[in-house]
Amino acid sequence: MDKKLFIKNLAGLCHIPISIYQDSAGLTDRLDPLSHPLNSYEQDLVEHILQKLRTAPFAYETYEAGLPVCIMGCRGSDCSFILGPFAYGPIQTPDMENKLKKLHLSPFVECSWNDALAASVFLINEYLDPLFTTAMLEESISEKDHDVQHLLVNEEIRQWESFQENHTYYEENILHDYVEKGDVDYLVDNLELLELPHPVILSDFYKNEEYMAVLSISFAARAAIRGGVTSKEGLLANDIFLKQLEDCRNVNEIKVLIRRALLHFAQLVKENRRRQSRNIHVEKCKKAIYAHRLENIDLDELAEQLGISKEYMLKLFKKQEGIPITQYIRNVKIEAACNMLIYSDRQINEIAEYLGFGSLSYFSRVFKTVTGLAPVQYKKIHSEPGF
C-alpha cells in the first residue's frame, strides 16, 4: 500500500496526529485531525524522540506538570513516524484545563495508551527498519502470519520499556554497582546515560512512574547497605525519599528525586568508606553520638561501650577530629535542633527537652553560640517563602 495512504488511514482509525520525518529531508508530511500546532516545547520533545529512534525502534515522551499527554515515535526503514501529541487521560477537569492555559497548550485529541501503542505496532510491522528485524522477528514466522507478528513486535516494544534481563537488567546492575561502590563522581558525570527504562503497566501513567520510583529508591538503598552503610541509616534515608515522593507534582520532579536519591546513597557509601579508613574507635564513637543525639550522652558509658578508657577516648577523639568530644556532641545536637526547627512542628521548648539541654535558656544560649542566631530567629528566617 502507498505509504501516505496507509498513514492517512491509520491516522483516521486512531484519531491521533501522525507525522513522517524522512532521514534526508526532515518533516515531509503531517496528518492532524485538530491541526494542532506544535510549540517550541513540543518541538523539543519531538527532537528528543527522533534522537532516541536512531538506536531504538520505539520511543516516547510525556508532558510535564502532571499532564496525561504523550508523543510517541517509531522507526521505519528510511524515515521515522511521530504519533501525537495525544491525551491518554482526562484533560477536561478544571485543574487540567488551568494547566493547559498556563502552558499555552492547544486542546489534544484523546486516545488510550494501548490504542496508540497498537498504531505504533502497525507502523513497525509495515515499515520496520531492517536494522531491527533480527532482534525483533524470527525467521520461522511467515510474513503472512500477521497476528503472530503483531504479538511478537508488541512484546518487543514492551521489553524496550521494561526491566528485561536481556535488555536492561545488566544496566540496572551497573547502576547499582556504582552506588554500592560510592562512586559519586561517575554518577554525577553519567547519570543521564544510566537512566533506566521501565515498563508502563498502569493506565494511570503518573501513578506508574510513582511505583517505579519506589522500586528505584528502594533498590538504591539496598545497594548502599551492601556497600557498607548501616541498615538503620540506609532504610531511614529510603523512608525520607519515599516521603518526598508524595510532594512531587509531575513526572519530571519524580525523575529529579530519583537522581537525588541515587547520589545521596552513593555519597553515604563514600562517607562510610572514608570513615572506615580512620580510627575505628573514633568512628564508632561518632556513630554512637549520632544514634543517641536525642538523649543525654554519658561519656563514661560511651567509653565503656567502646571498650577503652574515658581518658584515651577523649585524647583519641581530639587528635582525629581537632575538637573536644563535648564540642562535637554539642554540634550534633544543634544540627538536629536546626532540622527540627525547619522541618517539624515542635515548639522550641519541646526541642530543648528532646535534646537533653535541661532548660530553654541554656538551649537558646548554646544554639546562638553555634549558629549566631536565637532559635526563634533561626526558625523565622528558614520558614520564609523562597528560602
Tab-separated table of C-alpha atoms in Angstrom:
chain	number	residue	atom	x	y	z
A	1	MET	CA	0.000	0.000	0.000
A	2	ASP	CA	1.166	3.572	-0.706
A	3	LYS	CA	2.859	4.936	2.433
A	4	LYS	CA	0.907	8.202	2.508
A	5	LEU	CA	-2.422	6.420	2.049
A	6	PHE	CA	-1.535	3.894	4.743
A	7	ILE	CA	-0.640	6.672	7.213
A	8	LYS	CA	-3.821	8.583	6.348
A	9	ASN	CA	-5.961	5.501	7.027
A	10	LEU	CA	-4.134	4.776	10.284
A	11	ALA	CA	-4.484	8.385	11.483
A	12	GLY	CA	-8.191	8.260	10.695
A	13	LEU	CA	-8.527	4.977	12.566
A	14	CYS	CA	-6.799	6.012	15.807
A	15	HIS	CA	-7.719	9.738	15.542
A	16	ILE	CA	-4.259	10.997	16.533
A	17	PRO	CA	-1.801	13.153	14.550
A	18	ILE	CA	0.888	11.242	12.640
A	19	SER	CA	3.955	12.924	11.125
A	20	ILE	CA	6.574	11.495	8.781
A	21	TYR	CA	10.206	12.565	9.179
A	22	GLN	CA	12.389	11.449	6.274
A	23	ASP	CA	16.033	10.832	7.185
A	24	SER	CA	17.286	13.198	4.499
A	25	ALA	CA	14.516	15.797	4.324
A	26	GLY	CA	13.096	16.163	7.833
A	27	LEU	CA	9.316	16.645	8.227
A	28	THR	CA	7.630	15.730	4.938
A	29	ASP	CA	4.016	15.112	5.913
A	30	ARG	CA	1.657	15.553	8.860
A	31	LEU	CA	-1.895	14.299	9.253
A	32	ASP	CA	-3.634	16.024	12.159
A	33	PRO	CA	-7.408	15.938	12.780
A	34	LEU	CA	-7.182	19.049	15.017
A	35	SER	CA	-4.426	20.877	13.110
A	36	HIS	CA	-2.550	21.031	16.422
A	37	PRO	CA	0.355	23.497	16.024
A	38	LEU	CA	3.476	22.311	17.820
A	39	ASN	CA	5.058	24.923	20.065
A	40	SER	CA	8.780	25.090	20.868
A	41	TYR	CA	8.411	22.819	23.925
A	42	GLU	CA	6.687	20.154	21.835
A	43	GLN	CA	9.238	20.502	19.050
A	44	ASP	CA	11.965	19.790	21.614
A	45	LEU	CA	10.131	16.628	22.700
A	46	VAL	CA	9.897	15.503	19.069
A	47	GLU	CA	13.618	16.127	18.540
A	48	HIS	CA	14.405	14.114	21.655
A	49	ILE	CA	12.308	11.218	20.343
A	50	LEU	CA	13.980	11.372	16.910
A	51	GLN	CA	17.363	11.158	18.636
A	52	LYS	CA	16.254	8.026	20.524
A	53	LEU	CA	14.943	6.443	17.323
A	54	ARG	CA	18.449	6.359	15.889
A	55	THR	CA	19.169	3.345	18.094
A	56	ALA	CA	15.717	2.086	19.098
A	57	PRO	CA	12.558	1.112	17.203
A	58	PHE	CA	10.248	2.884	19.658
A	59	ALA	CA	10.386	5.897	21.994
A	60	TYR	CA	8.027	8.292	23.745
A	61	GLU	CA	7.989	11.482	25.820
A	62	THR	CA	5.318	12.651	28.276
A	63	TYR	CA	4.459	16.220	29.150
A	64	GLU	CA	5.458	17.908	32.404
A	65	ALA	CA	3.150	19.430	35.050
A	66	GLY	CA	1.330	16.120	35.521
A	67	LEU	CA	-0.498	16.392	32.182
A	68	PRO	CA	-1.558	12.988	30.805
A	69	VAL	CA	-0.289	13.904	27.322
A	70	CYS	CA	2.234	11.964	25.269
A	71	ILE	CA	4.121	11.913	21.971
A	72	MET	CA	5.228	8.520	20.604
A	73	GLY	CA	7.689	7.677	17.879
A	74	CYS	CA	8.682	4.572	15.916
A	75	ARG	CA	11.333	3.816	13.353
A	76	GLY	CA	10.775	2.900	9.681
A	77	SER	CA	13.314	1.786	7.073
A	78	ASP	CA	14.025	5.274	5.701
A	79	CYS	CA	12.013	7.532	7.995
A	80	SER	CA	10.622	7.998	11.491
A	81	PHE	CA	6.954	8.297	12.458
A	82	ILE	CA	5.768	10.633	15.214
A	83	LEU	CA	2.351	9.922	16.766
A	84	GLY	CA	0.713	12.691	18.754
A	85	PRO	CA	0.527	14.657	20.823
A	86	PHE	CA	-2.488	12.918	22.316
A	87	ALA	CA	-4.149	12.791	25.739
A	88	TYR	CA	-4.168	9.316	27.282
A	89	GLY	CA	-6.070	10.512	30.376
A	90	PRO	CA	-8.824	13.020	31.254
A	91	ILE	CA	-7.946	16.653	30.475
A	92	GLN	CA	-11.417	18.218	30.816
A	93	THR	CA	-11.125	18.692	34.569
A	94	PRO	CA	-10.781	22.292	35.856
A	95	ASP	CA	-7.284	21.516	37.155
A	96	MET	CA	-6.104	20.159	33.795
A	97	GLU	CA	-7.728	22.990	31.845
A	98	ASN	CA	-5.918	25.531	34.030
A	99	LYS	CA	-2.609	23.787	33.402
A	100	LEU	CA	-3.245	23.860	29.642
A	101	LYS	CA	-3.939	27.597	29.787
A	102	LYS	CA	-0.854	28.325	31.878
A	103	LEU	CA	1.361	26.407	29.443
A	104	HIS	CA	-0.393	27.950	26.401
A	105	LEU	CA	-1.225	24.495	25.016
A	106	SER	CA	-3.922	23.752	22.466
A	107	PRO	CA	-6.595	21.072	23.005
A	108	PHE	CA	-5.480	17.484	22.409
A	109	VAL	CA	-7.149	14.536	20.754
A	110	GLU	CA	-7.847	11.695	23.161
A	111	CYS	CA	-6.533	8.187	22.645
A	112	SER	CA	-5.878	5.314	25.036
A	113	TRP	CA	-2.273	4.349	25.647
A	114	ASN	CA	-2.891	0.847	24.250
A	115	ASP	CA	-4.502	2.163	21.041
A	116	ALA	CA	-1.555	4.484	20.393
A	117	LEU	CA	0.825	1.614	21.074
A	118	ALA	CA	-1.130	-0.584	18.661
A	119	ALA	CA	-0.775	2.107	15.965
A	120	SER	CA	2.987	2.050	16.551
A	121	VAL	CA	2.954	-1.729	16.161
A	122	PHE	CA	1.205	-1.416	12.783
A	123	LEU	CA	3.773	1.110	11.598
A	124	ILE	CA	6.699	-1.025	12.727
A	125	ASN	CA	5.128	-4.086	11.127
A	126	GLU	CA	4.676	-2.229	7.836
A	127	TYR	CA	7.881	-0.169	7.678
A	128	LEU	CA	10.336	-1.820	10.066
A	129	ASP	CA	13.959	-0.767	9.681
A	130	PRO	CA	15.965	-3.842	8.603
A	131	LEU	CA	18.462	-2.969	11.341
A	132	PHE	CA	15.967	-4.180	13.930
A	133	THR	CA	14.495	-7.216	12.155
A	134	THR	CA	16.989	-9.722	13.543
A	135	ALA	CA	16.271	-8.790	17.127
A	136	MET	CA	12.513	-8.484	16.739
A	137	LEU	CA	11.327	-11.107	14.255
A	138	GLU	CA	12.118	-14.798	13.996
A	139	GLU	CA	12.859	-16.158	10.535
A	140	SER	CA	10.419	-19.009	11.087
A	141	ILE	CA	7.477	-16.596	11.323
A	142	SER	CA	5.741	-16.139	7.996
A	143	GLU	CA	5.184	-12.560	6.797
A	144	LYS	CA	1.568	-13.519	6.178
A	145	ASP	CA	1.088	-14.578	9.798
A	146	HIS	CA	0.112	-11.063	10.805
A	147	ASP	CA	-1.374	-11.908	14.212
A	148	VAL	CA	1.754	-13.669	15.416
A	149	GLN	CA	3.968	-10.860	14.113
A	150	HIS	CA	1.729	-8.353	15.829
A	151	LEU	CA	2.192	-10.088	19.188
A	152	LEU	CA	5.912	-10.519	18.647
A	153	VAL	CA	6.571	-6.856	17.807
A	154	ASN	CA	4.234	-5.677	20.572
A	155	GLU	CA	6.175	-7.764	23.083
A	156	GLU	CA	9.475	-6.416	21.759
A	157	ILE	CA	8.245	-2.847	22.254
A	158	ARG	CA	7.135	-3.721	25.771
A	159	GLN	CA	10.577	-5.124	26.516
A	160	TRP	CA	12.235	-1.943	25.333
A	161	GLU	CA	10.331	-0.204	28.119
A	162	SER	CA	10.750	-2.939	30.765
A	163	PHE	CA	13.336	-4.301	33.179
A	164	GLN	CA	14.076	-7.291	30.963
A	165	GLU	CA	17.166	-9.340	31.733
A	166	ASN	CA	18.212	-9.492	28.094
A	167	HIS	CA	17.932	-5.728	27.674
A	168	THR	CA	18.159	-3.636	30.855
A	169	TYR	CA	18.874	-5.896	33.815
A	170	TYR	CA	22.619	-5.659	33.114
A	171	GLU	CA	22.359	-1.853	33.018
A	172	GLU	CA	20.456	-1.928	36.307
A	173	ASN	CA	23.256	-3.927	37.932
A	174	ILE	CA	25.871	-1.482	36.600
A	175	LEU	CA	23.987	1.470	38.084
A	176	HIS	CA	23.576	-0.152	41.481
A	177	ASP	CA	27.215	-1.262	41.397
A	178	TYR	CA	28.312	2.393	41.215
A	179	VAL	CA	26.013	3.214	44.140
A	180	GLU	CA	27.401	0.250	46.083
A	181	LYS	CA	30.977	1.434	45.404
A	182	GLY	CA	30.130	5.020	46.391
A	183	ASP	CA	31.364	6.347	43.046
A	184	VAL	CA	29.604	9.719	43.265
A	185	ASP	CA	31.787	11.411	40.648
A	186	TYR	CA	30.948	8.835	37.982
A	187	LEU	CA	27.227	9.075	38.725
A	188	VAL	CA	27.304	12.876	38.500
A	189	ASP	CA	29.012	12.681	35.101
A	190	ASN	CA	26.916	9.833	33.667
A	191	LEU	CA	23.523	9.818	35.358
A	192	GLU	CA	21.765	10.826	32.117
A	193	LEU	CA	23.192	7.751	30.391
A	194	LEU	CA	22.223	5.459	33.272
A	195	GLU	CA	18.556	6.479	33.496
A	196	LEU	CA	16.827	3.125	33.428
A	197	PRO	CA	13.814	2.403	31.195
A	198	HIS	CA	10.874	0.702	32.838
A	199	PRO	CA	7.526	-0.837	31.906
A	200	VAL	CA	4.263	1.047	31.558
A	201	ILE	CA	1.975	-1.330	33.401
A	202	LEU	CA	-0.761	1.020	34.646
A	203	SER	CA	-3.335	3.066	32.757
A	204	ASP	CA	-2.519	5.981	35.083
A	205	PHE	CA	0.922	6.953	33.763
A	206	TYR	CA	1.789	9.243	36.693
A	207	LYS	CA	0.927	6.515	39.191
A	208	ASN	CA	3.051	4.130	37.121
A	209	GLU	CA	6.041	6.472	37.480
A	210	GLU	CA	5.448	6.731	41.240
A	211	TYR	CA	5.539	2.946	41.616
A	212	MET	CA	8.719	2.696	39.550
A	213	ALA	CA	10.308	5.456	41.663
A	214	VAL	CA	9.560	3.448	44.825
A	215	LEU	CA	11.404	0.479	43.296
A	216	SER	CA	14.348	2.614	42.117
A	217	ILE	CA	14.817	4.301	45.504
A	218	SER	CA	14.458	1.052	47.455
A	219	PHE	CA	16.936	-0.799	45.203
A	220	ALA	CA	19.425	2.072	45.622
A	221	ALA	CA	19.031	1.948	49.417
A	222	ARG	CA	19.812	-1.750	49.441
A	223	ALA	CA	22.819	-1.204	47.176
A	224	ALA	CA	24.111	1.330	49.722
A	225	ILE	CA	23.606	-1.169	52.547
A	226	ARG	CA	25.557	-3.757	50.564
A	227	GLY	CA	28.239	-1.077	50.209
A	228	GLY	CA	28.661	-0.878	53.967
A	229	VAL	CA	26.062	1.668	55.094
A	230	THR	CA	24.220	0.520	58.217
A	231	SER	CA	20.716	-0.819	57.714
A	232	LYS	CA	19.327	1.843	60.027
A	233	GLU	CA	20.953	4.690	58.092
A	234	GLY	CA	20.102	3.263	54.669
A	235	LEU	CA	16.463	2.477	55.430
A	236	LEU	CA	15.939	5.826	57.185
A	237	ALA	CA	17.157	7.648	54.047
A	238	ASN	CA	14.908	5.353	51.983
A	239	ASP	CA	11.878	6.392	54.068
A	240	ILE	CA	12.749	10.093	53.731
A	241	PHE	CA	12.913	9.913	49.927
A	242	LEU	CA	9.647	7.958	49.754
A	243	LYS	CA	8.012	10.710	51.834
A	244	GLN	CA	9.389	13.333	49.442
A	245	LEU	CA	7.861	11.369	46.575
A	246	GLU	CA	4.439	12.376	47.902
A	247	ASP	CA	5.275	16.032	47.220
A	248	CYS	CA	6.252	15.517	43.563
A	249	ARG	CA	3.838	17.276	41.204
A	250	ASN	CA	4.866	15.818	37.845
A	251	VAL	CA	6.939	13.112	36.199
A	252	ASN	CA	9.943	15.392	35.799
A	253	GLU	CA	10.078	16.037	39.563
A	254	ILE	CA	9.920	12.281	40.166
A	255	LYS	CA	12.935	11.775	37.875
A	256	VAL	CA	14.858	14.518	39.702
A	257	LEU	CA	14.040	12.884	43.052
A	258	ILE	CA	15.326	9.500	41.829
A	259	ARG	CA	18.603	11.091	40.767
A	260	ARG	CA	18.963	12.855	44.114
A	261	ALA	CA	18.354	9.542	45.879
A	262	LEU	CA	20.989	7.732	43.798
A	263	LEU	CA	23.571	10.414	44.527
A	264	HIS	CA	22.668	10.517	48.220
A	265	PHE	CA	23.019	6.759	48.681
A	266	ALA	CA	26.314	6.748	46.783
A	267	GLN	CA	27.515	9.609	48.995
A	268	LEU	CA	26.558	7.649	52.121
A	269	VAL	CA	28.707	4.745	50.920
A	270	LYS	CA	31.577	7.094	50.074
A	271	GLU	CA	31.461	8.731	53.515
A	272	ASN	CA	31.210	5.367	55.233
A	273	ARG	CA	34.308	4.083	53.441
A	274	ARG	CA	36.178	7.284	54.234
A	275	ARG	CA	35.335	6.852	57.909
A	276	GLN	CA	36.456	3.239	57.901
A	277	SER	CA	39.922	4.329	56.811
A	278	ARG	CA	40.214	6.329	60.034
A	279	ASN	CA	40.470	5.228	63.675
A	280	ILE	CA	37.796	2.634	64.329
A	281	HIS	CA	37.217	3.755	67.949
A	282	VAL	CA	36.576	7.375	66.942
A	283	GLU	CA	34.250	6.358	64.124
A	284	LYS	CA	32.271	4.076	66.436
A	285	CYS	CA	32.150	6.910	68.930
A	286	LYS	CA	30.751	9.332	66.325
A	287	LYS	CA	28.167	6.782	65.208
A	288	ALA	CA	27.053	6.240	68.807
A	289	ILE	CA	26.782	10.002	69.378
A	290	TYR	CA	24.678	10.446	66.232
A	291	ALA	CA	22.451	7.491	67.084
A	292	HIS	CA	21.784	8.849	70.591
A	293	ARG	CA	21.747	12.558	69.751
A	294	LEU	CA	18.217	12.909	71.154
A	295	GLU	CA	19.355	11.580	74.529
A	296	ASN	CA	21.703	12.600	77.319
A	297	ILE	CA	25.107	11.170	76.375
A	298	ASP	CA	27.226	9.923	79.277
A	299	LEU	CA	30.942	9.871	78.379
A	300	ASP	CA	31.760	7.112	80.883
A	301	GLU	CA	29.086	4.850	79.365
A	302	LEU	CA	30.250	5.757	75.858
A	303	ALA	CA	33.863	4.774	76.641
A	304	GLU	CA	32.650	1.542	78.238
A	305	GLN	CA	30.703	0.670	75.065
A	306	LEU	CA	33.874	1.212	73.034
A	307	GLY	CA	35.931	-0.936	75.392
A	308	ILE	CA	38.502	1.801	76.087
A	309	SER	CA	39.150	4.186	78.930
A	310	LYS	CA	37.436	7.568	79.023
A	311	GLU	CA	40.782	9.406	79.037
A	312	TYR	CA	42.041	7.502	75.993
A	313	MET	CA	38.752	8.135	74.160
A	314	LEU	CA	38.923	11.898	74.812
A	315	LYS	CA	42.550	12.094	73.674
A	316	LEU	CA	41.961	9.966	70.565
A	317	PHE	CA	38.857	11.924	69.574
A	318	LYS	CA	40.549	15.318	69.908
A	319	LYS	CA	43.564	14.096	67.901
A	320	GLN	CA	41.481	12.878	64.926
A	321	GLU	CA	38.642	15.423	64.856
A	322	GLY	CA	40.527	18.510	66.048
A	323	ILE	CA	37.842	19.418	68.599
A	324	PRO	CA	36.890	18.048	72.044
A	325	ILE	CA	34.241	15.345	72.100
A	326	THR	CA	31.920	17.576	74.151
A	327	GLN	CA	32.005	20.193	71.398
A	328	TYR	CA	31.280	17.533	68.796
A	329	ILE	CA	28.265	16.313	70.810
A	330	ARG	CA	27.046	19.907	71.124
A	331	ASN	CA	27.363	20.461	67.355
A	332	VAL	CA	25.488	17.249	66.540
A	333	LYS	CA	22.647	18.197	68.881
A	334	ILE	CA	22.411	21.724	67.466
A	335	GLU	CA	22.353	20.304	63.928
A	336	ALA	CA	19.428	18.100	64.998
A	337	ALA	CA	17.763	21.159	66.570
A	338	CYS	CA	18.126	23.119	63.305
A	339	ASN	CA	16.393	20.317	61.378
A	340	MET	CA	13.591	20.151	63.929
A	341	LEU	CA	13.046	23.919	63.789
A	342	ILE	CA	12.772	23.825	59.979
A	343	TYR	CA	11.046	20.529	59.294
A	344	SER	CA	8.948	19.722	62.377
A	345	ASP	CA	6.084	21.432	64.149
A	346	ARG	CA	7.694	21.043	67.609
A	347	GLN	CA	7.914	24.082	69.844
A	348	ILE	CA	11.342	25.398	70.866
A	349	ASN	CA	10.930	24.298	74.497
A	350	GLU	CA	9.990	20.795	73.298
A	351	ILE	CA	13.116	20.618	71.123
A	352	ALA	CA	15.289	21.713	74.041
A	353	GLU	CA	13.772	18.943	76.160
A	354	TYR	CA	14.120	16.329	73.386
A	355	LEU	CA	17.829	17.061	73.046
A	356	GLY	CA	18.500	16.976	76.770
A	357	PHE	CA	19.530	20.602	77.311
A	358	GLY	CA	17.865	20.833	80.717
A	359	SER	CA	16.419	24.322	80.270
A	360	LEU	CA	15.194	26.547	77.453
A	361	SER	CA	17.591	29.347	78.396
A	362	TYR	CA	20.634	27.043	78.273
A	363	PHE	CA	19.500	25.620	74.930
A	364	SER	CA	18.992	29.112	73.482
A	365	ARG	CA	22.424	30.226	74.682
A	366	VAL	CA	24.215	27.216	73.167
A	367	PHE	CA	22.178	27.453	69.955
A	368	LYS	CA	23.150	31.097	69.448
A	369	THR	CA	26.809	30.332	70.177
A	370	VAL	CA	26.882	27.725	67.391
A	371	THR	CA	24.617	29.337	64.766
A	372	GLY	CA	24.863	33.039	65.593
A	373	LEU	CA	21.063	33.234	65.883
A	374	ALA	CA	18.499	32.661	68.608
A	375	PRO	CA	16.257	29.625	67.913
A	376	VAL	CA	13.201	31.811	67.237
A	377	GLN	CA	15.177	33.913	64.709
A	378	TYR	CA	16.546	30.797	63.006
A	379	LYS	CA	13.058	29.298	62.673
A	380	LYS	CA	11.606	32.534	61.297
A	381	ILE	CA	14.347	33.009	58.686
A	382	HIS	CA	14.196	29.417	57.448
A	383	SER	CA	10.400	29.365	57.235
A	384	GLU	CA	10.196	32.418	54.981
A	385	PRO	CA	8.854	31.724	51.452
A	386	GLY	CA	11.561	31.129	48.888
A	387	PHE	CA	14.265	30.296	51.410
